[in-house]
Short mmCIF file of C-alpha atoms in Angstrom, two decimals:
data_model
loop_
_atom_site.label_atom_id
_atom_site.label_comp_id
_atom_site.label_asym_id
_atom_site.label_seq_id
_atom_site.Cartn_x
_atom_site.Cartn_y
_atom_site.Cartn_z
CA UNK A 1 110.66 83.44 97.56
CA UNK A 2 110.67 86.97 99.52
CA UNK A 3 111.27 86.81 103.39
CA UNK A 4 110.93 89.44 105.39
CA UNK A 5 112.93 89.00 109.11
CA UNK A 6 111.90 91.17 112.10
CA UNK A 7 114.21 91.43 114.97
CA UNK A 8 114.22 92.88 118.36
CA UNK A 9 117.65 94.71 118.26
CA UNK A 10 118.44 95.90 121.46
CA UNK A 11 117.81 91.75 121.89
CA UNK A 12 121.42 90.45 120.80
CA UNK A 13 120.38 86.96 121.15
CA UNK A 14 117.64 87.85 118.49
CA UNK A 15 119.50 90.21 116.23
CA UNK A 16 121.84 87.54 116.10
CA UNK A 17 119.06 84.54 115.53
CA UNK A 18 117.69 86.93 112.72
CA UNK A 19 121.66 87.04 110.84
CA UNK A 20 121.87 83.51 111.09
CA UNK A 21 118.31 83.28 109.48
CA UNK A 22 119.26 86.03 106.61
CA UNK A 23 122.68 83.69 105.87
CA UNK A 24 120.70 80.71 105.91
CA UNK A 25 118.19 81.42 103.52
CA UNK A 26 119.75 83.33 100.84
CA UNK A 27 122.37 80.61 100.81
CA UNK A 28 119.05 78.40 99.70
CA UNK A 29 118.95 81.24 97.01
CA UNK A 30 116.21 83.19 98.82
CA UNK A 31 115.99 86.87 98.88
CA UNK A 32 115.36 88.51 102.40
CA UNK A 33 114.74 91.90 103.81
CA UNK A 34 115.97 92.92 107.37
CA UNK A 35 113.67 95.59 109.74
CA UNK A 36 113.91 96.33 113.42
CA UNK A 37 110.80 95.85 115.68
CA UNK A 38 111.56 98.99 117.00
CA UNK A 39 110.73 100.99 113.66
CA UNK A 40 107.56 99.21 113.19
CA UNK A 41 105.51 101.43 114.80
CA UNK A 42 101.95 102.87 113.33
CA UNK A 43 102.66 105.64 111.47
CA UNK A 44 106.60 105.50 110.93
CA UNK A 45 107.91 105.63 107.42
CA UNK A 46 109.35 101.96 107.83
CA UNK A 47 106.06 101.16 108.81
CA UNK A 48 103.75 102.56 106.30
CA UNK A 49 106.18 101.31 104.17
CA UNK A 50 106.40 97.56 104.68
CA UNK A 51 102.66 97.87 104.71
CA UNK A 52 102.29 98.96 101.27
CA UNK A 53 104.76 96.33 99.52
CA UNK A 54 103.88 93.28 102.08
CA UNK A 55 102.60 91.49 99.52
CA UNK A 56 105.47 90.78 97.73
CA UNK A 57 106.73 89.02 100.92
CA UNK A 58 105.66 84.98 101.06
CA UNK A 59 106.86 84.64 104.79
CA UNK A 60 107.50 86.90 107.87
CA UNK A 61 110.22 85.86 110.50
CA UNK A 62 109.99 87.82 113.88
CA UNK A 63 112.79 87.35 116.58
CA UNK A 64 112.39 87.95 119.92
CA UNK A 65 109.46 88.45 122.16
CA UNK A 66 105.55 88.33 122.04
CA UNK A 67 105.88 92.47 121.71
CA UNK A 68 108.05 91.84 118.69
CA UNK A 69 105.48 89.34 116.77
CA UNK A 70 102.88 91.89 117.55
CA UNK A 71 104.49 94.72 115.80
CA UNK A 72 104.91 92.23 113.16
CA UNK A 73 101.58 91.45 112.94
CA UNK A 74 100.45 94.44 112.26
CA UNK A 75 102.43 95.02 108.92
CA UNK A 76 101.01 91.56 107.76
CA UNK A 77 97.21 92.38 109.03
CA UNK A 78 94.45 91.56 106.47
CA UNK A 79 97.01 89.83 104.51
CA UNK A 80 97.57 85.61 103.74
CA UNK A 81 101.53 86.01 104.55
CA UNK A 82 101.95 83.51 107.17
CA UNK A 83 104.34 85.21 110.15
CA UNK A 84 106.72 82.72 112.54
CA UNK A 85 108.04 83.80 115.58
CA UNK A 86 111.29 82.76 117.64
CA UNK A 87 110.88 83.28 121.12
CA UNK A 88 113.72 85.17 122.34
CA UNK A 89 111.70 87.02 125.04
CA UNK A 90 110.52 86.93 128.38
CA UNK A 91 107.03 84.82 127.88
CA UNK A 92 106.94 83.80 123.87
CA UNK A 93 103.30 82.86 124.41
CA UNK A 94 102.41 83.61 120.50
CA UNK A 95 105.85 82.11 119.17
CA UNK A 96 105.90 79.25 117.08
CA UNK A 97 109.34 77.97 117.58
CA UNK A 98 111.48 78.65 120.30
CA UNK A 99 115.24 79.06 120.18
CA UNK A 100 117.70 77.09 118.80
CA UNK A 101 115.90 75.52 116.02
CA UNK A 102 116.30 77.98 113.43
CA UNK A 103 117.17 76.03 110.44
CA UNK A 104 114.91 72.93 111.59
CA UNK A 105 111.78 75.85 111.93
CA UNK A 106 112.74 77.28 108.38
CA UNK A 107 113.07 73.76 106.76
CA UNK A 108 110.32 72.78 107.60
CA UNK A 109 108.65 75.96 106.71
CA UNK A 110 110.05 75.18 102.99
CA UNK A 111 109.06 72.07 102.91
CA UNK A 112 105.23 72.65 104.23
CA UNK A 113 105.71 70.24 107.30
CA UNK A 114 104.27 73.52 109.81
CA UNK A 115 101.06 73.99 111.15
CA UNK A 116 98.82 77.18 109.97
CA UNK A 117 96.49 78.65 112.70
CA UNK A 118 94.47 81.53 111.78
CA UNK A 119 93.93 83.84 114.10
CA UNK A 120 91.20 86.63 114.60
CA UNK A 121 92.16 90.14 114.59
CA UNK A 122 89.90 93.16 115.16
CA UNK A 123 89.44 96.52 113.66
CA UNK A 124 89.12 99.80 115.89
CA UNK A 125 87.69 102.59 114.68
CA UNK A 126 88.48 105.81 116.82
CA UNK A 127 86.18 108.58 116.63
CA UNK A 128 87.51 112.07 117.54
CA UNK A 129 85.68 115.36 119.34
CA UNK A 130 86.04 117.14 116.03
CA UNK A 131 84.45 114.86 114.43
CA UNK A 132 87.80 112.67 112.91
CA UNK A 133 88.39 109.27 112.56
CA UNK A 134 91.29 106.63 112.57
CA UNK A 135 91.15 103.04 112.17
CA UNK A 136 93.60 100.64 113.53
CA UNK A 137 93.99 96.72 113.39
CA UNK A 138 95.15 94.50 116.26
CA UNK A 139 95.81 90.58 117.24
CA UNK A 140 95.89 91.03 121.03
CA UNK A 141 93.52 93.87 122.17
CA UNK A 142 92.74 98.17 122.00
CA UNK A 143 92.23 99.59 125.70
CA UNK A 144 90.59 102.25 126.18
CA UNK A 145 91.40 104.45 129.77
CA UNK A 146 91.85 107.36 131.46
CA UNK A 147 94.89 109.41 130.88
CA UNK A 148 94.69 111.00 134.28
CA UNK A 149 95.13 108.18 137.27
CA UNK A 150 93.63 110.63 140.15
CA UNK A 151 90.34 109.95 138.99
CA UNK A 152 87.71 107.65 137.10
CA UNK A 153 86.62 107.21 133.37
CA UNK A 154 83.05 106.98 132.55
CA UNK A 155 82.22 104.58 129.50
CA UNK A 156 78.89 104.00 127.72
CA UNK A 157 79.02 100.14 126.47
CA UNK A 158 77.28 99.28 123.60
CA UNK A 159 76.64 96.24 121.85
CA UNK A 160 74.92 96.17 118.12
CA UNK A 161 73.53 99.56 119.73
CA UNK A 162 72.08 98.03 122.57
CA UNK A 163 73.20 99.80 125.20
CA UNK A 164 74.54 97.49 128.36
CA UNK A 165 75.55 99.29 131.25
CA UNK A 166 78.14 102.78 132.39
CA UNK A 167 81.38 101.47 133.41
CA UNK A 168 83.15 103.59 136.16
CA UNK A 169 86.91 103.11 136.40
CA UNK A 170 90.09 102.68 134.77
CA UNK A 171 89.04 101.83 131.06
CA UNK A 172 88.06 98.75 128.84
CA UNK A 173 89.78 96.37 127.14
CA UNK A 174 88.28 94.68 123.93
CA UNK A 175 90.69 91.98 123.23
CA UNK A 176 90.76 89.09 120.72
CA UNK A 177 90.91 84.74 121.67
CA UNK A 178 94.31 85.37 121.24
CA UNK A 179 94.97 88.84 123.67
CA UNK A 180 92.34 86.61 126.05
CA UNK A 181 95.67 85.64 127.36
CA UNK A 182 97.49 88.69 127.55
CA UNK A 183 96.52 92.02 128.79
CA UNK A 184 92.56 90.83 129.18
CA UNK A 185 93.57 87.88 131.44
CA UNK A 186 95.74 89.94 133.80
CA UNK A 187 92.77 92.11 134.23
CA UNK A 188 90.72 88.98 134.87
CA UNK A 189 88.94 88.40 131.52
CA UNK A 190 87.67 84.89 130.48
CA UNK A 191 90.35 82.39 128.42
CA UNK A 192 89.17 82.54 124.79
CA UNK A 193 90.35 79.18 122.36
CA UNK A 194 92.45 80.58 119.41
CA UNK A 195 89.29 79.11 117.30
CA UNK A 196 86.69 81.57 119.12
CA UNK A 197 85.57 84.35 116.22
CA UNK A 198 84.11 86.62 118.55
CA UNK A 199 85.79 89.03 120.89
CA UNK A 200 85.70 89.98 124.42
CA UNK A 201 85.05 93.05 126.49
CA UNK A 202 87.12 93.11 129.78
CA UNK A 203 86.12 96.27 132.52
CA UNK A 204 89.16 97.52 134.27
CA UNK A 205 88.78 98.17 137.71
CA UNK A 206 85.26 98.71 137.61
CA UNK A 207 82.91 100.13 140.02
CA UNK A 208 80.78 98.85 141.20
CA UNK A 209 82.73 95.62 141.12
CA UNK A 210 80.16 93.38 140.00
CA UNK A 211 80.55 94.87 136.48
CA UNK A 212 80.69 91.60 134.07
CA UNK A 213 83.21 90.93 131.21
CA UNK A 214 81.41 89.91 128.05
CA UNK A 215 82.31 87.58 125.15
CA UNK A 216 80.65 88.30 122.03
CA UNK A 217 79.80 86.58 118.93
CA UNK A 218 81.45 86.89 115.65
CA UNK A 219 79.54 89.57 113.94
CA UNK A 220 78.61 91.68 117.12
CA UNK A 221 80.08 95.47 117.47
CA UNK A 222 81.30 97.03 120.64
CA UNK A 223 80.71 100.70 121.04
CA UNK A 224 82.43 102.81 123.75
CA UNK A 225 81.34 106.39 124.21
CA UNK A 226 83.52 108.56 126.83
CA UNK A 227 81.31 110.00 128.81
CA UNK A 228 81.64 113.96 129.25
CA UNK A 229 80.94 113.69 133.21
CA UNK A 230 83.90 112.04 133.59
CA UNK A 231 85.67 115.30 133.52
CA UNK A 232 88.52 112.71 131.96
CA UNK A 233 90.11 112.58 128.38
CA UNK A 234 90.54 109.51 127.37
CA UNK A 235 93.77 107.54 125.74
CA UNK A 236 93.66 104.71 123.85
CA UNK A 237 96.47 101.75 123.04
CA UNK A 238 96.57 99.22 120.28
CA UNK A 239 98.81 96.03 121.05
CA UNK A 240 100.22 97.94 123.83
CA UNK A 241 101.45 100.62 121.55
CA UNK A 242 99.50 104.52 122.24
CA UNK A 243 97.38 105.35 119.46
CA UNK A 244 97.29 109.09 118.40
CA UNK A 245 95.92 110.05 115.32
CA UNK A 246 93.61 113.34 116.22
CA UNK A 247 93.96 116.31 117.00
CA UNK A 248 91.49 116.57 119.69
CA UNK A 249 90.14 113.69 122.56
CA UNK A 250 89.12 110.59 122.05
CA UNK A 251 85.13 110.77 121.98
CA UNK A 252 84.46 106.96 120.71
CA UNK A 253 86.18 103.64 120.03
CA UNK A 254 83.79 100.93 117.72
CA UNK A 255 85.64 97.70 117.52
CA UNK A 256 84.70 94.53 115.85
CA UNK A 257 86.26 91.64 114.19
CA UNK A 258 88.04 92.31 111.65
CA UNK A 259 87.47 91.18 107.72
CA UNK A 260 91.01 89.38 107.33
CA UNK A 261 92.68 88.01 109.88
CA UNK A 262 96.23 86.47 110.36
CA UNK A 263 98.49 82.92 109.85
CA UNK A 264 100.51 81.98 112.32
CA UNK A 265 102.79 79.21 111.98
CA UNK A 266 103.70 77.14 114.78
CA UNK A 267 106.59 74.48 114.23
CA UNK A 268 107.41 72.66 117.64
CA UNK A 269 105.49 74.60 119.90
CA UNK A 270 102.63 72.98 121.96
CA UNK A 271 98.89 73.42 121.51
CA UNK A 272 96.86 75.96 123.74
CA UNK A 273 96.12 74.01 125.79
CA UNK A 274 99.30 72.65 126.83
CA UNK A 275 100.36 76.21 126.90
CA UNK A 276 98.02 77.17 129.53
CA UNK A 277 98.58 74.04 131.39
CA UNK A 278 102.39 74.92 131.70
CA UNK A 279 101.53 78.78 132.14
CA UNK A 280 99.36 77.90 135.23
CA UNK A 281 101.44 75.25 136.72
CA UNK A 282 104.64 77.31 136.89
CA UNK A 283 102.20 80.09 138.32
CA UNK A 284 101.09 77.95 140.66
CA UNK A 285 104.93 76.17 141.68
CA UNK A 286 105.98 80.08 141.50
#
């Protein structure tokens, strides 16, 4: 067995977690392979590269925050490697252990005695002025925006080419059940449950106010068309990370679900549920 152990380095409470990991297993006769979060990023030679031999992985470890199991993520997209996190951030919403039970988390990994959730991811397909394309996976959400804050974006929405409505404003999120807690639900998008299969479309800022977020269903496609009016370019960011892969602005963004999604493995972590029910009520003792 191949395990591949993701760290947050600048993190030293991580870094550290992920040595203690690395000495545990291959003293269990494991073989492991080390990266740092912070060269996982789309397009980096680290990154491409993981990508291309992540199947011969059967388990990816991340250590530190929710930004770190993102990155993560990505590398194992479309794939059935199961990824655990240790929560040695700030939130750790999308951990499945937190610290201090390293080798209790990994033994029972070994052993089977974990839950598997699998969670939806979606596919973003970025269509440039000259005509270009890029696609790009996610778990928590692409935004869409304007790249110049003195002024408004204009977006066509689209849905299975119906068109819905102009948003005026800052930009759109399309985010996942899983990034329905994340950036969407900062910007006051609905709660999604992990099990959802659909996605959901959150305006930012909109004007008039009234504009609605959306939830859609499993198979539906959002469209986004920047509008020329807008006399804005537009910038997009995937998981919180910018995504620039053209040459010239950002005309389109179609996002759906994607084909493969991801496992996450949760050892003593609660439920959503509970989760949200200890997210609010700190919120609300804050």
């Amino acid at each position: 067995m191949k395990v591949l152990l993701v760290a947050n380095s600048p993190n030293e409470a991580a870094l550290e977690a992920l040595l203690e990991a690395k000495l545990w297993l291959e003293e269990r006769g494991l073989e492991t392979e080390t990266a740092s979060s912070d060269d996982l990023v789309l397009g980096s030679v680290v990154y491409d590269d993981l990508v291309a031999r992540i199947h011969s992985f059967e388990l990816v470890c991340a250590f530190g925050g929710d930004g770190t199991l993102l990155r993560a993520a990505r590398v194992v997209a479309g794939t059935k490697v199961p990824l655990l996190g240790f929560n040695y951030g700030n939130v750790g919403f999308l951990a499945g252990a937190t610290s201090g039970v390293l080798a209790e988390a990994l033994t029972a990994v070994l052993a089977g005695e974990v839950v598997l959730e699998q969670r939806v991811m979606l596919e973003a397909t970025i269509t440039y002025e000259d005509g270009s394309q890029a696609t790009c996976s996610a778990l928590n959400e692409v935004f869409v925006g304007r790249s110049n804050l003195g002024c408004n974006i204009i977006i066509d929405l689209s849905i299975n080419n119906d068109h819905l409505f102009e948003l005026r404003g800052d930009g759109a999120i399309v985010a996942t059940a899983t990034g329905s807690t994340a950036y969407a639900l900062a910007a006051g998008g609905p709660l999604l449950t992990p099990g959802h299969r659909g996605l959901c479309v959150v305006p930012l800022s909109p004007h008039p106010f009234a504009t609605p977020s959306i939830v859609t269903a499993p198979n539906d496609v959002t469209e986004l068309v920047i509008c020329p009016q807008s006399d804005q370019t537009a910038i997009a960011y995937v998981d919180g990370q910018q995504f620039n892969s053209g040459e010239s602005a950002i005309a389109s963004l179609a996002v759906k679900r994607a084909d493969e999604g991801l496992t996450l493995v949760r050892y003593n972590t609660p439920d959503f549920y509970a989760r949200l029910a200890a997210l609010f009520d700190g919120a609300h003792h804050a």
